[in-house]
Structures are given as structure tokens and as C-alpha cells.
Amino acid sequence: MTKKTQSLAFANLVASVLFIALGIWGIFQMLNLQTVKDTYAQPNVFPIAMIVGMLIFSVILFIQSILKLSKMDVKDPNVEQAESINFIKDKGVQGALIVIALCIAFVLLFRPLGYVLDAAIIGFVIMALIGKRNWVVMVIVSILIPFVMWLLFFKLLSVNIPMGPLTFLKDLIARI
């Protein structure tokens, strides 16, 4: 190896800088969300918690990468070389692209379908993609988990999450 820029430590440094920038942007976006009266948790609380976690791990990766690069001897044969990314053959990259596409689909379908239906569809697709084949369990889990999550947010945290065509359930449960 002749260059530090071809090492895994340098690739990690670049990734950590990108994730730190993305995290800072995400925090600013979440701080601009509107607040909701009479709720225990505002809509930005959980995303900010996730972003802070990502920022912590990104800063740790950044520091580790800087330390490795500063101590690295380019003539050392044991220096890990970064692999090139081939989107066609790399299963990890393919999986990441599928997850990104599913996240985009979730966001696009959130308002028209509401949380429960949207999460049920995306959850079912994810279970099918990871190889689950018991269709009955897949249907039950993909419907039950989002419904219970919505119920917890609606009843315990007083967070009003869109229900789309299932708005009648919200009205029914609000009476209880």
C-alpha cells in the first residue's frame, strides 16, 4: 500500500464526517418541527434521541480514524485496505439501498395510509425480504405491532399520529 487515503481508516474518517454533518443537519430540522399542545413528548423527541446516538458513534469513529491514521505506517503490510464498492455484487450495499427505498416509501405513504397501514405494509415487506415464510405470522405481526405502537403513542403519550383510512379506530379508542 502506498497511500493512507486507500486505507480502511481513511474510509471510516470520511464516513464519520458525513454522518456528523448529516446528524447536525437532522438536529436543526427536528428543532424546526412544530410543537403540539398538551402532549408529554413532542414530535421531535424520538428523532433527536436517535440522531444524538448516531452523532455519538460518529464522533467515536472519527476519533478512532484520526488516531489510526496518525499512527499508520504506509509500508506496513498489515494495514487494512479499503474495499471498493460494487453496487451490483455487494449484498450489504444492495440491502442498504433496499432499506433506503423502503424508508422513502414509508414517508411517501405515511399521510395517505396513516401510520398503522403504512407500517404494516413496510413491516410485511421487510419480513418477506429477510426470508420469513410463515405468512400467517407475518400478517399478524405486521398488523399487530404497528397497532400496539400507535395505541401506546395515542393513549399513553397523547401523540396524535395520522391514521389515514383507519381514522374510525382513533375515534372509537378515544371514547374508551
Coordinates of N, CA and C in Angstrom, one line a residue:
M1 N 0.9 -1.2 0.0 CA 0.0 0.0 0.0 C 0.9 1.2 0.0
T2 N 0.5 2.2 -0.8 CA 1.3 3.4 -0.9 C 0.7 4.7 -0.3
K3 N -0.6 4.7 -0.1 CA -1.3 5.9 0.3 C -2.2 5.6 1.5
K4 N -2.2 6.5 2.4 CA -3.2 6.4 3.6 C -4.6 6.6 3.1
T5 N -4.8 7.3 2.0 CA -6.2 7.5 1.6 C -6.8 6.3 1.0
Q6 N -6.1 5.2 0.8 CA -6.6 3.9 0.4 C -6.9 3.0 1.5
S7 N -6.8 3.5 2.8 CA -6.9 2.6 3.9 C -8.3 2.6 4.4
L8 N -8.6 1.6 5.2 CA -10.0 1.5 5.8 C -10.1 2.6 6.8
A9 N -9.1 3.0 7.5 CA -9.1 4.1 8.5 C -9.6 5.4 7.8
F10 N -9.1 5.7 6.6 CA -9.4 6.9 5.9 C -10.9 6.8 5.4
A11 N -11.3 5.6 5.0 CA -12.7 5.4 4.6 C -13.7 5.7 5.8
N12 N -13.3 5.2 7.0 CA -14.0 5.4 8.2 C -14.1 6.9 8.5
L13 N -12.9 7.6 8.3 CA -12.9 9.0 8.6 C -13.9 9.8 7.7
V14 N -13.9 9.5 6.4 CA -14.8 10.1 5.5 C -16.3 9.8 5.9
A15 N -16.6 8.6 6.2 CA -17.9 8.2 6.6 C -18.3 8.9 7.9
S16 N -17.4 9.0 8.9 CA -17.8 9.7 10.1 C -18.1 11.1 9.9
V17 N -17.3 11.8 9.1 CA -17.5 13.2 8.8 C -18.9 13.4 8.1
L18 N -19.2 12.5 7.2 CA -20.5 12.6 6.5 C -21.7 12.4 7.5
F19 N -21.5 11.4 8.4 CA -22.6 11.2 9.4 C -22.7 12.3 10.4
I20 N -21.6 12.9 10.8 CA -21.6 14.0 11.7 C -22.4 15.2 11.0
A21 N -22.1 15.5 9.8 CA -22.8 16.5 9.0 C -24.3 16.2 8.9
L22 N -24.6 15.0 8.6 CA -26.0 14.6 8.5 C -26.7 14.7 9.8
G23 N -26.0 14.4 10.9 CA -26.6 14.5 12.2 C -26.9 15.9 12.6
I24 N -25.9 16.8 12.3 CA -26.1 18.2 12.7 C -27.3 18.8 11.9
W25 N -27.4 18.4 10.6 CA -28.5 18.9 9.7 C -29.8 18.3 10.3
G26 N -29.8 17.1 10.7 CA -31.0 16.4 11.2 C -31.5 17.1 12.5
I27 N -30.6 17.5 13.4 CA -31.0 18.1 14.6 C -31.6 19.5 14.3
F28 N -31.0 20.2 13.4 CA -31.6 21.5 13.0 C -33.0 21.3 12.4
Q29 N -33.2 20.3 11.6 CA -34.5 20.0 11.0 C -35.5 19.7 12.1
M30 N -35.1 18.9 13.1 CA -36.0 18.5 14.1 C -36.4 19.6 15.1
L31 N -35.5 20.6 15.3 CA -35.8 21.7 16.1 C -36.8 22.7 15.4
N32 N -37.0 22.5 14.1 CA -37.9 23.4 13.4 C -39.3 22.7 13.3
L33 N -39.5 21.5 13.9 CA -40.8 20.9 13.9 C -41.8 21.7 14.8
Q34 N -43.0 21.7 14.4 CA -44.0 22.4 15.3 C -44.2 21.7 16.6
T35 N -44.5 22.4 17.6 CA -44.8 21.8 18.9 C -46.3 21.5 19.0
V36 N -46.7 20.5 19.8 CA -48.1 20.2 19.9 C -48.5 20.4 21.4
K37 N -49.6 21.1 21.6 CA -50.1 21.4 22.9 C -50.6 20.1 23.6
D38 N -50.4 20.1 24.9 CA -51.0 19.1 25.8 C -50.4 17.7 25.5
T39 N -49.2 17.6 25.1 CA -48.5 16.3 24.9 C -47.3 16.2 25.8
Y40 N -47.0 14.9 26.2 CA -45.8 14.7 27.1 C -44.6 14.7 26.2
A41 N -44.7 14.1 25.0 CA -43.5 14.0 24.2 C -43.8 14.8 22.9
Q42 N -43.0 15.7 22.5 CA -43.1 16.4 21.2 C -42.7 15.5 20.1
P43 N -43.1 15.9 18.9 CA -42.8 15.0 17.7 C -41.3 14.9 17.4
N44 N -40.5 15.8 17.9 CA -39.1 15.8 17.7 C -38.2 15.0 18.7
V45 N -38.8 14.6 19.8 CA -38.1 14.0 20.9 C -37.4 12.7 20.4
F46 N -38.1 11.8 19.9 CA -37.5 10.5 19.5 C -36.5 10.6 18.3
P47 N -36.8 11.4 17.3 CA -35.8 11.5 16.2 C -34.5 12.2 16.8
I48 N -34.7 13.2 17.7 CA -33.5 13.8 18.2 C -32.7 12.8 19.0
A49 N -33.3 11.9 19.8 CA -32.6 10.9 20.6 C -31.8 10.0 19.6
M50 N -32.5 9.6 18.5 CA -31.8 8.7 17.5 C -30.6 9.4 16.9
I51 N -30.8 10.7 16.6 CA -29.7 11.5 15.9 C -28.5 11.7 16.9
V52 N -28.8 11.9 18.2 CA -27.8 12.1 19.2 C -27.0 10.8 19.3
G53 N -27.6 9.6 19.3 CA -26.9 8.4 19.3 C -26.0 8.2 18.1
M54 N -26.6 8.6 16.9 CA -25.7 8.5 15.7 C -24.5 9.4 15.8
L55 N -24.7 10.6 16.3 CA -23.6 11.6 16.5 C -22.6 11.0 17.4
I56 N -23.0 10.4 18.5 CA -22.0 9.9 19.5 C -21.1 8.8 18.8
F57 N -21.8 7.9 18.1 CA -21.0 6.8 17.4 C -20.1 7.4 16.3
S58 N -20.6 8.4 15.6 CA -19.9 9.0 14.5 C -18.6 9.7 15.1
V59 N -18.8 10.4 16.2 CA -17.6 11.1 16.8 C -16.6 10.1 17.3
I60 N -17.1 9.0 17.9 CA -16.1 7.9 18.3 C -15.4 7.4 17.1
L61 N -16.1 7.1 16.0 CA -15.5 6.6 14.7 C -14.5 7.6 14.2
F62 N -14.8 8.9 14.3 CA -13.9 10.0 13.8 C -12.6 10.0 14.6
I63 N -12.7 9.9 15.9 CA -11.6 9.9 16.8 C -10.7 8.7 16.5
Q64 N -11.3 7.5 16.4 CA -10.6 6.3 16.2 C -9.8 6.4 14.8
S65 N -10.5 6.9 13.8 CA -9.9 7.0 12.5 C -8.7 8.0 12.5
I66 N -8.8 9.1 13.2 CA -7.7 10.1 13.3 C -6.5 9.4 14.0
L67 N -6.8 8.7 15.1 CA -5.7 8.0 15.8 C -5.0 7.0 15.0
K68 N -5.8 6.2 14.2 CA -5.2 5.1 13.4 C -4.4 5.8 12.3
L69 N -4.9 6.8 11.6 CA -4.2 7.4 10.5 C -2.9 8.1 11.0
S70 N -2.9 8.7 12.2 CA -1.7 9.3 12.7 C -0.6 8.3 13.1
K71 N -1.0 7.1 13.5 CA 0.0 6.1 13.8 C 0.3 5.2 12.7
M72 N -0.3 5.3 11.5 CA -0.2 4.4 10.4 C 1.1 4.5 9.7
D73 N 1.7 3.4 9.4 CA 2.9 3.3 8.6 C 2.5 2.8 7.3
V74 N 2.6 3.6 6.2 CA 2.1 3.1 4.9 C 2.9 1.9 4.3
K75 N 4.0 1.6 4.9 CA 4.8 0.5 4.4 C 4.5 -0.8 5.1
D76 N 3.6 -0.7 6.2 CA 3.2 -1.9 7.0 C 2.3 -2.7 6.1
P77 N 2.6 -4.0 5.9 CA 1.8 -4.9 5.1 C 0.4 -5.2 5.8
N78 N 0.3 -5.0 7.1 CA -0.9 -5.3 7.8 C -1.9 -4.2 7.9
V79 N -1.7 -3.1 7.2 CA -2.6 -2.0 7.1 C -3.8 -2.5 6.3
E80 N -5.0 -2.3 6.9 CA -6.2 -2.7 6.2 C -6.6 -1.8 5.0
Q81 N -6.7 -2.4 3.8 CA -7.0 -1.6 2.7 C -8.5 -1.6 2.5
A82 N -9.0 -0.4 2.2 CA -10.5 -0.2 2.0 C -10.9 -1.0 0.7
E83 N -12.0 -1.7 0.8 CA -12.5 -2.4 -0.4 C -13.3 -1.4 -1.3
S84 N -13.3 -1.6 -2.6 CA -14.0 -0.8 -3.5 C -15.5 -1.2 -3.4
I85 N -16.4 -0.3 -3.6 CA -17.8 -0.6 -3.5 C -18.3 -0.9 -4.9
N86 N -18.9 -2.1 -5.0 CA -19.5 -2.5 -6.3 C -21.0 -2.8 -6.0
F87 N -21.8 -1.8 -6.4 CA -23.2 -1.9 -6.1 C -23.9 -3.1 -6.6
I88 N -23.4 -3.7 -7.7 CA -24.1 -4.9 -8.3 C -23.8 -6.2 -7.5
K89 N -22.6 -6.4 -7.0 CA -22.3 -7.6 -6.3 C -22.3 -7.6 -4.8
D90 N -22.2 -6.4 -4.2 CA -22.1 -6.3 -2.8 C -23.5 -6.4 -2.1
K91 N -23.7 -7.5 -1.4 CA -25.0 -7.7 -0.8 C -25.4 -6.7 0.3
G92 N -24.3 -6.2 1.0 CA -24.6 -5.2 2.0 C -25.1 -3.9 1.4
V93 N -24.5 -3.5 0.3 CA -24.9 -2.3 -0.4 C -26.3 -2.4 -1.0
Q94 N -26.6 -3.6 -1.5 CA -27.9 -3.9 -2.0 C -29.0 -3.8 -0.9
G95 N -28.6 -4.4 0.2 CA -29.5 -4.3 1.4 C -29.8 -2.9 1.8
A96 N -28.7 -2.1 1.8 CA -28.8 -0.7 2.3 C -29.7 0.1 1.3
L97 N -29.5 -0.2 0.0 CA -30.4 0.5 -1.0 C -31.9 0.1 -0.8
I98 N -32.1 -1.1 -0.5 CA -33.5 -1.6 -0.3 C -34.1 -0.9 0.9
V99 N -33.3 -0.8 2.0 CA -33.7 -0.1 3.2 C -34.0 1.3 2.9
I100 N -33.2 2.0 2.2 CA -33.4 3.4 1.8 C -34.7 3.5 1.0
A101 N -34.9 2.6 0.1 CA -36.1 2.7 -0.8 C -37.4 2.5 0.1
L102 N -37.3 1.5 1.1 CA -38.4 1.3 2.0 C -38.7 2.5 2.9
C103 N -37.6 3.2 3.3 CA -37.8 4.4 4.2 C -38.5 5.5 3.4
I104 N -38.1 5.6 2.1 CA -38.7 6.6 1.2 C -40.2 6.3 1.0
A105 N -40.5 5.0 0.8 CA -41.9 4.5 0.6 C -42.7 4.8 1.8
F106 N -42.1 4.5 3.0 CA -42.8 4.8 4.3 C -43.2 6.2 4.4
V107 N -42.2 7.1 4.1 CA -42.5 8.6 4.2 C -43.6 9.0 3.2
L108 N -43.5 8.5 2.0 CA -44.4 8.9 1.0 C -45.9 8.4 1.3
L109 N -46.0 7.2 1.9 CA -47.3 6.6 2.2 C -47.8 7.0 3.5
F110 N -47.1 7.7 4.3 CA -47.5 7.9 5.7 C -48.8 8.7 5.8
R111 N -48.9 9.8 5.2 CA -50.1 10.6 5.3 C -51.3 9.9 4.6
P112 N -51.2 9.4 3.4 CA -52.4 8.8 2.8 C -52.9 7.5 3.4
L113 N -51.9 6.7 3.9 CA -52.3 5.4 4.5 C -52.4 5.5 6.0
G114 N -51.8 6.5 6.6 CA -51.7 6.5 8.1 C -50.6 5.6 8.6
Y115 N -50.3 5.8 9.9 CA -49.2 5.0 10.4 C -49.4 3.5 10.4
V116 N -50.5 3.1 10.9 CA -50.7 1.6 11.1 C -50.7 0.9 9.8
L117 N -51.4 1.3 8.8 CA -51.4 0.6 7.5 C -50.0 0.7 6.8
D118 N -49.4 1.9 6.9 CA -48.1 2.1 6.3 C -47.0 1.2 6.9
A119 N -47.0 1.2 8.2 CA -46.0 0.4 8.9 C -46.3 -1.1 8.8
A120 N -47.6 -1.5 8.7 CA -47.9 -2.9 8.4 C -47.4 -3.4 7.1
I121 N -47.6 -2.6 6.0 CA -47.1 -2.9 4.7 C -45.6 -3.0 4.7
I122 N -44.9 -2.0 5.2 CA -43.5 -2.0 5.1 C -42.9 -3.1 6.0
G123 N -43.5 -3.3 7.2 CA -43.1 -4.4 8.0 C -43.2 -5.8 7.3
F124 N -44.3 -6.0 6.6 CA -44.6 -7.2 5.9 C -43.5 -7.4 4.8
V125 N -43.2 -6.3 4.1 CA -42.2 -6.4 3.0 C -40.9 -6.7 3.6
I126 N -40.5 -6.1 4.7 CA -39.2 -6.4 5.3 C -39.1 -7.9 5.8
M127 N -40.2 -8.4 6.4 CA -40.1 -9.8 6.8 C -40.0 -10.7 5.6
A128 N -40.7 -10.4 4.5 CA -40.5 -11.2 3.3 C -39.1 -11.1 2.7
L129 N -38.5 -9.9 2.8 CA -37.2 -9.8 2.2 C -36.1 -10.5 3.1
I130 N -36.3 -10.6 4.4 CA -35.3 -11.3 5.2 C -35.6 -12.8 5.3
G131 N -36.6 -13.3 4.6 CA -36.7 -14.7 4.4 C -37.8 -15.4 5.3
K132 N -38.6 -14.6 5.9 CA -39.7 -15.2 6.7 C -40.7 -15.8 5.7
R133 N -41.2 -17.0 6.1 CA -42.1 -17.7 5.1 C -43.4 -18.1 5.8
N134 N -43.6 -17.9 7.1 CA -44.9 -18.2 7.7 C -45.8 -17.0 7.5
W135 N -46.6 -17.1 6.5 CA -47.4 -16.0 6.1 C -48.4 -15.5 7.1
V136 N -49.0 -16.5 7.9 CA -49.9 -16.1 8.9 C -49.3 -15.3 10.0
V137 N -48.1 -15.7 10.4 CA -47.3 -15.0 11.5 C -46.9 -13.6 10.9
M138 N -46.5 -13.6 9.7 CA -46.1 -12.3 9.1 C -47.3 -11.3 9.0
V139 N -48.4 -11.7 8.7 CA -49.6 -10.8 8.6 C -50.0 -10.4 10.0
I140 N -50.0 -11.3 11.0 CA -50.4 -10.9 12.3 C -49.4 -9.9 12.9
V141 N -48.1 -10.2 12.8 CA -47.1 -9.4 13.4 C -47.0 -8.0 12.7
S142 N -47.1 -8.0 11.4 CA -47.1 -6.7 10.7 C -48.3 -5.8 10.9
I143 N -49.4 -6.4 11.4 CA -50.5 -5.6 11.7 C -50.6 -5.2 13.2
L144 N -50.3 -6.2 14.0 CA -50.4 -6.1 15.5 C -49.3 -5.1 16.1
I145 N -48.1 -5.2 15.6 CA -47.0 -4.4 16.2 C -47.3 -2.9 15.9
P146 N -47.6 -2.5 14.7 CA -47.8 -1.0 14.4 C -49.1 -0.6 15.2
F147 N -50.1 -1.4 15.3 CA -51.3 -1.0 16.0 C -51.0 -0.8 17.5
V148 N -50.3 -1.7 18.1 CA -49.9 -1.5 19.5 C -49.1 -0.3 19.7
M149 N -48.1 -0.1 18.8 CA -47.3 1.1 18.9 C -48.1 2.4 18.8
W150 N -49.0 2.4 17.9 CA -49.9 3.6 17.7 C -50.7 3.8 19.0
L151 N -51.2 2.7 19.5 CA -52.0 2.7 20.7 C -51.3 3.3 21.9
L152 N -50.0 2.9 22.1 CA -49.1 3.4 23.1 C -48.9 4.9 22.9
F153 N -48.6 5.3 21.7 CA -48.4 6.8 21.5 C -49.7 7.6 21.7
F154 N -50.8 7.0 21.2 CA -52.1 7.8 21.3 C -52.6 7.9 22.7
K155 N -52.6 6.8 23.4 CA -53.2 6.7 24.8 C -52.2 7.2 25.9
L156 N -51.0 6.7 25.8 CA -50.1 7.0 26.9 C -49.3 8.3 26.7
L157 N -48.9 8.6 25.5 CA -48.1 9.8 25.3 C -48.9 11.0 24.7
S158 N -50.2 10.7 24.4 CA -51.1 11.7 23.8 C -50.5 12.3 22.5
V159 N -49.9 11.5 21.7 CA -49.3 11.9 20.4 C -50.3 11.5 19.4
N160 N -50.8 12.5 18.6 CA -51.8 12.2 17.5 C -51.1 11.9 16.2
I161 N -51.0 10.6 15.9 CA -50.4 10.1 14.7 C -51.4 9.9 13.6
P162 N -51.2 10.3 12.4 CA -52.2 10.1 11.3 C -52.6 8.7 11.2
M163 N -53.9 8.4 11.0 CA -54.4 7.1 10.8 C -54.9 6.8 9.4
G164 N -55.0 7.8 8.5 CA -55.4 7.5 7.2 C -56.9 7.0 7.2
P165 N -57.1 5.9 6.4 CA -58.4 5.3 6.3 C -58.9 4.7 7.7
L166 N -58.0 4.5 8.6 CA -58.4 3.9 9.9 C -58.7 4.9 11.0
T167 N -59.1 6.1 10.6 CA -59.4 7.2 11.5 C -60.6 6.8 12.4
F168 N -61.5 5.9 11.9 CA -62.6 5.5 12.8 C -62.1 4.7 14.0
L169 N -61.0 4.1 13.9 CA -60.4 3.4 15.1 C -59.9 4.4 16.1
K170 N -59.4 5.5 15.6 CA -58.9 6.5 16.6 C -60.1 7.1 17.3
D171 N -61.2 7.4 16.6 CA -62.4 7.9 17.2 C -63.0 6.9 18.2
L172 N -63.0 5.6 17.8 CA -63.5 4.6 18.7 C -62.7 4.5 20.0
I173 N -61.4 4.5 19.9 CA -60.5 4.3 21.0 C -60.5 5.5 21.9
A174 N -60.7 6.7 21.3 CA -60.7 7.9 22.0 C -61.8 8.0 23.0
R175 N -62.9 7.2 22.7 CA -64.1 7.2 23.6 C -63.8 6.3 24.9
I176 N -62.8 5.4 24.8 CA -62.5 4.5 25.8 C -61.8 5.2 26.9

